[in-house]
Amino acid sequence: MHTLNLGILAHVDAGKTSLTERLLHTAGIIDEIGRVDDGNTRTDSLALERRRGITIKSAVVSFALDDVTVNLIDTPGHPDFIAEVERVLSVLDGAVLVISAVEGVQAQTRILMRTLQRLRIPTLVFVNKTDRAGARYEQVLRSISEKLTPNAVAMGPAVTGLGTRDASCPPYADDDRRLTGRLTDLLTEHDDALLAACVEGGESVAPTRLHEELAAQTKRALVHPVYFGSAVTGAGITALTRGIRELLPAAGGDADGPVSGTVFKVERGPAGEKLAYVRMFSGTVRTRDRLPVARGPVAVAEGKVTGIDVFAHGADIRSDSVGPGRIAKLRGPGDIRIGDAVGVPRKAAQEHHFAPPTLESVVVPTAPASRGELHFALAQLAEQDPLIDLRQDDIRKEVSVSLYGEVQKEVIQATLAEEFGIDVTFRGTTTICLERPSGTGAAFEIIDTDDNPFLATVGLRVDPAPVGSGVDYRLEVELGSMPYSLMRAVEETVVETLEQGLCGWRVTDCTVTMTHSGYWPRQSHSHAVFDKSMSSTAGDFRNLTPLVLMAALERAGTTVCEPMHRFRLELPTDALGPLLSVLARLRAVPGAPSLDGALCVLDGEIPAARVHELQQQLPGLTRGEGVLESAFASYRPVTGTAPERPRTDHNPLDRAEYLLHTVRRVGSQGGCR
């Protein structure tokens, strides 16, 4: 048996979960097809998912297609839960991208397809809901070619009975001239040998050769077969399952090689224990093995595997081992998070494919006494969703969460109430900005001087770096000039301090260089034990570094940048004038409009904070005919007054306040140093 780890992806409401139900029914895993509206689908197991009728968490279920074991992963379609999709992408062998035959290609569809293509994940396209009124065939095919990929080929002729319950989606026969002609045109663009065979043959290539080449190019993510059908009626499902079995690649890996796997989901068991969903790429994990766990390039823990569940025949069953290509739930390793590697890390597992959250909101417990419980509960939620950052403000006794949108906020609120018994509200929603250095700045403080109360010498220089480069830390002092623990304390504190810049936002795209270093070695009085009042400690460097770094950053200056979205608007031409004035008020930057008779297409950029307002006003401005697509583009400098974010630390920009809370008392030296 071969294994295929298959992702089902789509824009919200395209019928993704319904397709999962139909595939499970076809494979004999379930006797009755569940409905999202009825809240009885197999993969939407959370009470909140069943009640709201949307997928929130990715779910895994296994079934067999002849000699192929398919681990099917159903993912959320709503953009607020894109983090769930991101985690799944790193473990897929292939994907089915679902499109509604009624709504066609939508904004989230385009984002998903671009990501699948960038990662070169073999993808089939399934156009669902051919039984629904308003379903289209030619228009959707043309939209797929124009908006998603020109390398798409329909695997069946026009749907008969389109838009009715009797809609039928018969596949092409392998020797159908319409199919062989289209395949020949498409496949020869990527294969010179096939092109030569066509030229030498004079007319056509054998259908079996075309099918073999279609499978080869689909597995290389060069072409994308398109199937039409209905998950509700079952039309077109037979052709789709054949495509899944024959055109998508099976998982590989060496069972005797080094252990390498990626954690893509973490949940809690009935007893509160961690269950880590791991896709194995190489090697074999057995019960009682001790597994190294790496976070990025850094090893963080080693845990003993106390239990293994593998997915098979629609259930997760206990097993003594799991090999390459399989997905398993591992019990035992406690300090394990989503995105961690077990065994040898894989670079692809460490990359982010989508934009980070751009919104932030303070979570306020209804009962002030439950603040401690709230922080614990939010920490568990963040553990399951690493793109939700928690920001603890110990000064104001508040905690903030980063968000993708309002729906995610509602889900967090409901989850806290139902699973943890904590009622909360949210105090406003603000846009998350960032800061970039405007120039170069440097500062230093020398040990044993009157204005330096810490037994440390630290000098730092801040330089701007290319956009997207993050934070780079370098040394201009010799690595052996201080103990490694002190060097490490400075580097770690630099990263922590840059979480809040001059205006309170995270500082990025910069190079921080250590220019000065110095310390007092371990000392003691005569015939006495170690005296820390005479010796430098890591605490001295952790306390001094924020003062030096923020002084350097003040001299460099920073530019506050806000998240911008690309947008594409389709609207009636006569609505363009009123819309342009609204876009100007929302600080959007539109491009030149493209006019096609009564239809106008407008591209541009708009601050992320203003997208929701544009969505609300669009129907009234366009008589309900306007269509808006938007997606994160980049961070751009804020025009006008830069917004500030309240600090959550003791503010190293205010030396007196900072020292009041962190000054070192040196008893034997007399007073403060």
XYZ file of C-alpha atoms in Angstrom:
673
model
C 0.000 0.000 0.000
C 1.170 3.508 -0.842
C 0.312 6.557 1.274
C -0.943 9.920 -0.013
C -1.313 12.868 2.366
C -4.003 14.920 0.671
C -5.193 18.401 1.607
C -8.654 19.741 0.767
C -8.482 23.534 0.425
C -11.003 26.145 -0.624
C -12.565 29.538 -0.135
C -15.192 29.442 2.608
C -18.518 27.847 1.553
C -17.135 26.250 -1.619
C -18.193 22.818 -0.306
C -14.872 21.553 0.998
C -16.210 19.654 4.016
C -19.105 18.288 1.949
C -16.577 16.917 -0.540
C -14.692 15.281 2.327
C -17.939 13.611 3.444
C -18.630 12.365 -0.092
C -15.119 10.914 -0.475
C -15.449 9.102 2.861
C -18.836 7.740 1.831
C -17.510 6.597 -1.542
C -14.646 4.796 0.212
C -17.079 3.055 2.591
C -15.835 4.816 5.736
C -19.221 6.338 6.602
C -22.687 4.962 5.862
C -24.441 8.313 5.718
C -23.182 11.652 4.418
C -23.231 14.389 7.017
C -24.273 17.946 6.244
C -22.522 21.092 7.443
C -25.882 22.773 8.100
C -26.965 19.839 10.271
C -23.706 19.848 12.232
C -23.054 16.112 11.746
C -19.993 16.010 9.493
C -17.100 13.701 10.338
C -14.247 16.209 10.293
C -16.020 19.127 11.993
C -15.840 17.523 15.438
C -15.753 20.634 17.624
C -19.104 21.752 19.054
C -18.340 25.277 17.899
C -17.703 24.055 14.323
C -20.981 22.182 14.264
C -22.911 25.148 15.630
C -21.404 27.763 13.301
C -21.234 25.514 10.245
C -17.588 26.339 9.480
C -14.317 24.461 9.794
C -12.033 25.988 12.433
C -9.424 23.286 13.046
C -7.809 21.004 10.486
C -8.837 17.368 10.820
C -7.310 14.115 9.575
C -9.226 11.046 8.403
C -7.912 8.068 6.467
C -9.449 5.885 3.738
C -8.293 3.546 0.978
C -8.504 3.979 -2.789
C -7.478 0.572 -4.143
C -3.775 0.282 -3.252
C -3.463 3.868 -1.967
C -4.065 4.861 1.664
C -5.222 8.468 1.663
C -4.724 10.602 4.760
C -7.228 13.331 3.978
C -6.765 16.646 5.790
C -9.786 18.947 5.805
C -8.761 22.573 6.366
C -10.650 25.782 7.227
C -11.788 27.953 4.355
C -12.356 31.206 6.246
C -9.353 33.569 5.933
C -9.409 34.219 9.702
C -8.084 30.667 10.153
C -5.395 30.721 7.487
C -2.843 29.669 10.124
C -4.445 26.211 10.165
C -3.950 25.965 6.394
C -0.332 27.104 6.666
C 0.554 24.298 9.030
C -1.006 21.678 6.778
C 0.870 22.813 3.654
C 4.187 21.587 5.031
C 2.967 17.985 5.263
C 1.077 17.515 1.985
C 1.921 15.283 -0.965
C -0.947 16.693 -3.026
C -4.061 18.862 -2.813
C -7.566 19.275 -4.152
C -8.567 22.923 -4.535
C -12.352 23.255 -4.404
C -14.194 26.006 -6.305
C -17.909 26.713 -6.341
C -19.497 26.516 -9.785
C -21.801 29.336 -8.677
C -19.393 31.856 -7.080
C -16.370 30.810 -9.166
C -12.814 31.860 -8.323
C -12.771 34.002 -5.166
C -10.144 35.976 -3.275
C -9.109 33.153 -0.947
C -8.996 30.745 -3.900
C -6.358 32.873 -5.577
C -4.274 33.169 -2.405
C -4.346 29.406 -1.889
C -3.478 28.605 -5.500
C -0.538 31.006 -5.551
C 0.809 29.365 -2.411
C 0.312 25.838 -3.760
C 2.153 26.807 -6.930
C 4.993 28.481 -5.039
C 5.468 25.357 -2.940
C 5.048 23.161 -6.039
C 2.392 21.022 -4.402
C 0.633 18.859 -7.042
C -2.961 20.087 -7.212
C -6.226 18.950 -8.768
C -9.090 21.433 -9.111
C -12.637 20.328 -8.306
C -15.477 22.621 -9.370
C -18.283 21.804 -6.937
C -22.004 22.632 -6.771
C -22.831 21.929 -10.430
C -26.305 21.014 -9.152
C -26.958 24.497 -7.794
C -28.955 27.190 -9.592
C -26.577 29.676 -11.166
C -23.817 27.119 -11.751
C -21.537 27.911 -14.706
C -19.154 25.834 -16.803
C -17.380 27.844 -19.496
C -17.165 31.003 -17.370
C -15.594 29.135 -14.454
C -13.110 27.363 -16.731
C -12.126 30.694 -18.260
C -11.798 32.250 -14.801
C -9.538 29.381 -13.649
C -7.311 29.919 -16.673
C -7.175 33.699 -16.229
C -7.017 34.023 -12.450
C -5.400 30.804 -11.207
C -3.313 29.053 -13.843
C -3.148 28.820 -17.639
C -1.999 25.212 -17.227
C -5.451 23.861 -16.385
C -7.254 21.242 -18.448
C -10.869 20.108 -18.064
C -11.117 16.349 -17.663
C -14.690 16.191 -18.943
C -16.992 17.826 -21.492
C -19.618 20.397 -20.631
C -21.895 19.394 -17.740
C -25.336 18.208 -18.763
C -28.278 19.438 -16.715
C -26.083 22.187 -15.251
C -27.749 23.966 -12.338
C -30.208 21.147 -11.560
C -30.218 18.111 -9.256
C -29.816 15.981 -12.393
C -26.503 17.613 -13.340
C -24.196 14.975 -14.808
C -20.439 15.262 -15.211
C -19.267 12.393 -17.407
C -15.494 12.138 -17.841
C -13.797 12.093 -21.199
C -12.891 8.682 -22.531
C -9.114 8.269 -22.677
C -9.183 8.306 -26.487
C -11.659 11.182 -26.846
C -10.233 13.520 -29.475
C -11.326 16.594 -27.539
C -9.302 15.479 -24.519
C -6.280 14.217 -26.447
C -6.140 17.456 -28.417
C -6.199 19.631 -25.311
C -3.718 17.424 -23.474
C -1.338 17.422 -26.425
C -1.359 21.222 -26.619
C -0.804 21.611 -22.881
C 1.685 18.816 -22.208
C 3.976 19.581 -25.131
C 4.612 23.043 -23.647
C 6.535 21.342 -20.834
C 8.033 18.320 -22.620
C 10.227 18.635 -25.698
C 10.366 14.856 -26.200
C 6.578 14.688 -26.373
C 6.562 17.619 -28.780
C 9.084 15.822 -30.998
C 6.951 12.656 -30.907
C 3.931 14.677 -32.019
C 5.868 16.260 -34.870
C 7.382 12.968 -35.996
C 4.076 11.124 -35.657
C 2.401 13.659 -37.865
C -0.913 13.713 -36.064
C -1.360 12.425 -32.525
C 0.280 10.515 -29.714
C -1.232 7.370 -28.203
C -3.706 8.135 -25.379
C -1.756 5.924 -22.973
C 1.387 8.005 -23.568
C -0.601 11.210 -22.967
C -2.080 9.853 -19.749
C 1.361 8.828 -18.501
C 2.708 12.289 -19.284
C -0.328 13.933 -17.655
C 0.403 11.998 -14.461
C 4.095 12.898 -14.599
C 3.463 16.615 -15.120
C 0.672 16.748 -12.526
C 3.013 15.191 -9.966
C 5.565 17.890 -10.813
C 2.870 20.586 -10.317
C 3.232 21.730 -13.937
C -0.383 21.130 -14.958
C -3.672 21.078 -13.042
C -6.503 18.763 -14.143
C -9.969 20.229 -13.540
C -12.977 18.099 -12.567
C -16.597 19.209 -12.335
C -19.161 17.654 -10.028
C -21.312 17.873 -6.937
C -20.401 16.670 -3.472
C -24.103 16.606 -2.604
C -25.317 14.369 -5.463
C -22.057 12.496 -6.085
C -21.783 13.620 -9.704
C -18.173 13.630 -10.947
C -16.790 11.978 -7.791
C -15.733 8.781 -9.566
C -13.586 10.749 -12.016
C -12.096 12.812 -9.175
C -11.158 9.762 -7.101
C -9.509 8.232 -10.162
C -7.511 11.430 -10.587
C -6.482 11.385 -6.912
C -5.349 7.763 -7.206
C -3.535 8.011 -10.557
C -2.276 11.596 -10.870
C -1.068 12.607 -7.405
C 2.260 11.347 -6.004
C 2.546 8.838 -3.189
C 4.574 9.716 -0.119
C 8.173 8.564 -0.034
C 10.896 8.215 2.579
C 13.452 5.777 3.915
C 12.153 3.720 6.846
C 15.721 2.965 7.925
C 16.952 6.559 7.525
C 17.305 9.221 10.207
C 14.055 10.164 11.942
C 12.569 13.344 10.493
C 9.045 14.609 10.971
C 7.037 17.817 11.331
C 4.434 18.675 13.984
C 1.476 20.349 12.279
C -1.168 20.155 14.974
C -1.249 19.940 18.777
C -4.299 19.173 20.867
C -5.028 18.092 24.414
C -6.264 14.627 25.330
C -8.986 13.826 27.885
C -6.451 13.933 30.719
C -4.910 17.189 29.514
C -1.893 15.479 27.938
C -0.411 16.831 24.713
C -1.094 14.978 21.465
C 1.246 15.965 18.656
C 0.167 15.295 15.064
C 3.356 14.455 13.166
C 3.935 13.831 9.466
C 6.888 11.480 9.096
C 9.275 12.110 6.200
C 12.042 9.659 7.073
C 12.920 7.013 9.614
C 10.704 5.075 12.017
C 9.481 6.133 15.461
C 8.656 3.426 17.994
C 6.995 3.480 21.380
C 9.502 4.237 24.156
C 11.893 5.962 21.716
C 13.481 9.168 22.985
C 12.918 11.843 20.348
C 14.903 15.072 19.993
C 12.661 18.067 19.332
C 13.968 21.103 17.424
C 12.412 24.560 17.115
C 13.902 26.067 13.986
C 17.615 25.235 14.027
C 17.730 24.964 17.835
C 17.202 21.740 19.770
C 14.777 22.500 22.616
C 13.939 19.195 24.248
C 14.046 15.439 24.160
C 10.936 13.481 25.015
C 10.006 9.849 25.420
C 7.236 8.543 23.164
C 4.659 6.834 25.377
C 2.043 6.138 22.723
C 1.463 6.218 18.960
C -1.849 6.405 17.098
C -1.867 6.084 13.293
C -4.728 6.890 10.926
C -6.283 3.992 9.021
C -9.756 3.016 7.769
C -11.430 6.142 9.049
C -10.104 5.919 12.588
C -6.970 6.484 14.614
C -5.669 3.199 15.997
C -2.929 2.361 18.479
C 0.354 1.223 16.926
C 3.833 0.270 18.104
C 5.557 2.352 15.396
C 5.087 4.816 12.555
C 7.200 5.025 9.411
C 7.828 7.526 6.607
C 4.883 8.986 4.734
C 2.447 8.289 7.578
C 0.695 10.685 9.943
C 0.548 9.808 13.625
C -0.490 11.232 16.961
C 2.432 11.008 19.361
C 1.980 10.984 23.125
C 4.766 11.737 25.569
C 6.930 14.681 24.474
C 5.685 17.506 26.698
C 7.565 20.572 25.462
C 6.436 20.314 21.856
C 4.723 22.936 19.698
C 3.269 23.296 16.239
C 6.038 23.721 13.675
C 8.595 21.793 15.740
C 10.667 19.099 14.087
C 11.141 15.661 15.569
C 14.532 14.240 14.717
C 16.298 16.002 11.851
C 14.675 19.401 11.017
C 13.431 20.154 7.497
C 13.913 23.682 6.194
C 10.509 23.837 4.495
C 8.758 23.231 7.823
C 10.230 26.432 9.245
C 8.907 28.781 6.569
C 5.780 30.922 6.761
C 3.639 30.935 3.621
C 1.007 33.520 4.544
C 1.073 36.960 6.082
C 1.079 37.258 9.889
C -1.994 38.583 11.739
C -2.435 42.334 11.348
C -4.964 43.001 14.120
C -4.674 43.062 17.899
C -7.216 43.235 20.696
C -7.083 43.310 24.510
C -8.927 40.374 26.121
C -10.805 41.468 29.247
C -12.263 38.882 31.665
C -15.767 39.681 32.873
C -14.702 38.608 36.356
C -11.429 40.362 37.279
C -10.537 37.467 39.614
C -10.149 35.153 36.619
C -7.170 37.010 35.119
C -4.766 34.208 36.026
C -7.050 31.550 34.565
C -7.466 33.664 31.422
C -3.729 33.852 30.807
C -3.421 30.075 31.231
C -6.311 29.452 28.818
C -4.968 31.852 26.192
C -1.540 30.244 26.479
C -3.130 26.895 25.637
C -4.929 28.402 22.633
C -1.696 30.011 21.421
C 0.008 26.646 21.857
C -2.415 25.259 19.270
C -2.110 28.305 16.992
C 1.447 29.743 16.881
C 0.412 32.683 14.694
C -1.706 33.983 17.574
C 0.775 35.953 19.632
C 0.048 36.774 23.254
C 1.272 40.124 24.519
C 1.367 40.272 28.309
C 1.246 43.744 29.873
C 2.334 43.260 33.484
C 2.089 46.975 34.184
C -1.603 47.253 33.276
C -2.351 43.594 34.086
C -3.693 43.017 30.572
C -3.148 40.484 27.813
C -3.622 41.077 24.097
C -3.995 38.591 21.262
C -3.144 39.052 17.612
C -5.928 38.240 15.168
C -6.753 37.806 11.505
C -10.320 39.066 11.773
C -13.572 39.500 13.660
C -14.726 35.906 13.164
C -11.600 34.621 14.847
C -12.317 36.963 17.777
C -15.807 35.479 18.142
C -14.399 31.949 18.045
C -11.811 32.718 20.743
C -14.529 34.235 22.904
C -16.776 31.192 22.503
C -13.895 28.738 23.069
C -12.877 30.457 26.307
C -16.463 30.276 27.552
C -17.191 26.683 26.534
C -13.870 24.953 27.193
C -12.472 27.001 30.082
C -15.565 28.563 31.645
C -14.191 32.100 31.276
C -16.422 34.895 29.960
C -14.495 37.660 28.211
C -14.999 40.753 26.139
C -12.607 42.449 23.724
C -11.588 46.077 24.128
C -11.293 47.467 20.646
C -9.305 46.114 17.715
C -6.204 47.927 16.512
C -3.928 47.410 13.549
C -0.505 45.934 14.266
C 2.209 48.172 12.832
C 5.964 47.707 12.857
C 9.000 49.970 12.995
C 12.034 50.076 10.733
C 15.234 52.046 11.502
C 15.433 55.291 9.527
C 19.221 55.576 9.786
C 22.210 54.476 11.831
C 22.629 55.028 15.565
C 25.124 53.846 18.163
C 25.523 53.985 21.942
C 27.652 52.401 24.638
C 28.057 52.328 28.401
C 31.317 51.477 30.204
C 31.642 49.389 33.335
C 32.531 51.107 36.636
C 31.464 54.591 35.630
C 29.250 56.793 37.786
C 26.228 56.750 35.477
C 26.349 52.979 34.797
C 24.901 51.058 37.760
C 25.596 47.646 36.206
C 28.836 45.653 36.136
C 28.893 45.452 32.356
C 30.219 47.210 29.272
C 27.910 47.096 26.267
C 28.112 48.995 22.989
C 25.600 48.531 20.180
C 25.062 49.970 16.707
C 21.769 49.802 14.822
C 21.759 49.896 11.004
C 18.827 49.602 8.600
C 18.646 46.363 6.591
C 16.713 45.302 3.472
C 12.940 44.970 3.790
C 11.980 41.480 4.832
C 15.370 40.604 6.291
C 14.224 40.610 9.933
C 16.791 41.169 12.687
C 20.445 40.266 12.165
C 22.817 40.274 15.136
C 26.587 40.624 14.612
C 29.788 41.064 16.599
C 32.578 43.575 16.144
C 34.176 42.382 19.374
C 36.044 39.121 19.685
C 33.830 36.215 20.671
C 36.295 35.283 23.429
C 36.383 38.741 24.961
C 33.680 37.670 27.438
C 32.256 34.355 28.656
C 29.761 32.880 26.199
C 26.919 33.125 28.738
C 27.339 36.909 28.882
C 27.541 37.195 25.096
C 24.393 35.126 24.809
C 22.597 37.282 27.385
C 23.218 40.389 25.261
C 22.025 38.743 22.038
C 18.858 37.349 23.595
C 18.052 40.681 25.248
C 18.519 42.540 21.957
C 15.860 40.333 20.337
C 13.488 40.769 23.293
C 13.990 44.546 23.479
C 13.251 45.027 19.772
C 9.718 43.793 20.381
C 8.974 47.406 21.391
C 10.558 50.279 19.487
C 10.361 54.037 19.892
C 6.611 54.008 19.281
C 5.972 50.670 20.961
C 5.855 48.496 17.814
C 8.139 45.593 16.964
C 11.361 46.707 15.249
C 12.474 44.713 12.221
C 14.647 44.867 9.107
C 17.746 45.961 10.965
C 21.272 44.858 11.830
C 22.385 45.192 15.445
C 26.145 45.033 15.987
C 27.907 44.688 19.336
C 30.753 47.221 19.320
C 31.925 47.254 22.962
C 32.150 44.573 25.617
C 33.624 44.267 29.084
C 33.012 42.541 32.399
C 34.415 41.911 35.862
C 35.465 38.285 36.238
C 34.271 36.101 39.083
C 35.753 37.472 42.319
C 35.590 36.998 46.071
C 36.998 38.586 49.212
C 40.003 36.920 50.794
C 39.142 33.468 52.186
C 35.499 34.024 51.267
C 32.976 32.607 48.802
C 31.985 34.159 45.480
C 30.721 37.723 45.880
C 28.372 38.757 43.080
C 28.660 42.406 44.114
C 32.211 42.300 42.712
C 31.501 40.083 39.682
C 29.560 40.558 36.465
C 26.534 38.334 35.943
C 24.230 37.711 33.018
C 21.678 39.878 34.844
C 23.972 42.906 34.533
C 24.037 42.500 30.756
C 20.311 41.780 30.489
C 19.552 44.965 32.445
C 22.040 47.236 30.675
C 21.390 46.106 27.085
C 17.889 47.682 26.774
C 19.263 51.094 27.843
C 22.087 50.962 25.295
C 19.963 49.534 22.482
C 17.146 52.053 22.847
C 19.636 54.917 23.035
C 21.145 53.708 19.757
C 17.682 53.322 18.246
C 16.727 56.858 19.283
C 19.751 58.194 17.417
C 18.897 56.088 14.368
C 15.215 57.008 14.413
C 12.445 54.705 13.244
C 9.687 54.792 10.663
C 6.337 53.301 11.672
C 4.876 51.133 8.896
C 1.308 49.885 8.619
C 0.056 46.743 6.830
C -1.304 47.331 3.347
C -3.631 45.121 1.323
C -3.689 44.667 -2.416
C -7.235 45.054 -3.653
C -9.093 44.322 -6.855
C -12.517 45.818 -7.438
C -15.028 44.874 -10.120
C -17.899 47.351 -10.359
C -20.235 49.085 -12.773
C -18.425 51.807 -14.701
C -20.903 54.491 -13.638
C -20.064 53.798 -9.973
C -16.357 54.565 -10.414
C -16.547 58.288 -9.620
C -18.266 58.018 -6.227
C -16.048 55.063 -5.313
C -12.815 56.960 -6.053
C -13.740 59.670 -3.553
C -14.385 57.013 -0.886
C -11.042 55.342 -1.666
C -9.281 58.678 -1.241
C -10.882 59.148 2.179
C -9.775 55.616 3.158
C -6.188 56.470 2.098
C -6.252 53.869 -0.664
C -3.948 54.205 -3.674
C -5.821 52.989 -6.775
C -4.186 52.284 -10.113
C -5.548 53.109 -13.539
C -9.016 51.616 -14.066
C -9.581 49.048 -16.788
C -12.864 49.636 -18.599
C -14.766 46.925 -20.468
C -18.125 48.298 -21.487
C -20.342 48.570 -18.425
C -17.742 46.838 -16.234
C -14.739 48.473 -14.560
C -11.808 46.715 -12.868
C -9.698 48.679 -10.401
C -6.509 47.490 -8.677
C -4.595 49.236 -5.920
C -3.497 49.222 -2.279
C -5.395 50.148 0.874
C -4.451 50.194 4.571
C -5.468 46.902 6.178
C -7.366 48.829 8.851
C -9.690 50.293 6.190
C -10.598 47.095 4.289
C -13.574 46.297 6.511
C -14.989 49.802 6.050
C -14.654 49.496 2.275
C -16.454 46.144 2.361
C -19.337 47.711 4.276
C -19.742 50.676 1.918
C -19.257 48.819 -1.371
C -22.810 47.429 -1.793
C -24.383 50.860 -1.409
C -21.913 52.491 -3.794
C -22.324 49.865 -6.515
C -26.004 48.872 -6.212
C -24.859 45.540 -4.799
C -22.889 44.692 -7.954
C -19.377 45.458 -6.683
C -16.963 42.599 -5.966
C -13.916 43.149 -3.735
C -10.871 40.906 -3.411
C -8.115 41.826 -0.991
C -4.996 40.232 0.461
C -2.001 41.361 2.495
C 0.658 43.011 0.346
C 3.350 44.632 2.467
C 4.114 47.141 5.204
C 4.347 50.779 4.093
C 5.333 53.943 6.027
C 2.415 55.606 7.774
C 1.451 58.969 6.345
C 0.790 61.670 8.910
C 1.113 61.142 12.666
C 2.532 57.729 13.512
C 0.337 55.676 15.868
C 1.858 54.685 19.202
C 1.368 51.493 21.178
C 1.437 51.480 25.013
C 4.617 49.896 26.331
C 4.476 46.772 28.465
C 7.981 47.085 29.972
C 9.676 49.561 32.329
C 10.517 51.817 29.372
C 14.283 51.971 28.775
C 13.608 55.201 26.850
C 13.037 56.838 30.251
C 16.311 56.201 32.065
C 15.107 57.338 35.495
C 11.974 55.173 35.421
C 13.883 52.190 34.065
C 16.631 52.366 36.694
C 14.062 52.767 39.428
C 12.846 49.246 38.674
C 16.055 47.516 37.576
C 18.978 49.224 39.352
C 21.520 46.889 40.888
C 22.325 47.389 44.563
C 25.994 46.715 45.280
C 26.352 46.370 49.037
C 30.105 45.989 49.393
C 30.822 48.812 46.989
C 28.596 51.214 48.877
C 25.272 52.368 47.445
C 24.265 52.134 43.813
C 26.723 51.619 41.015
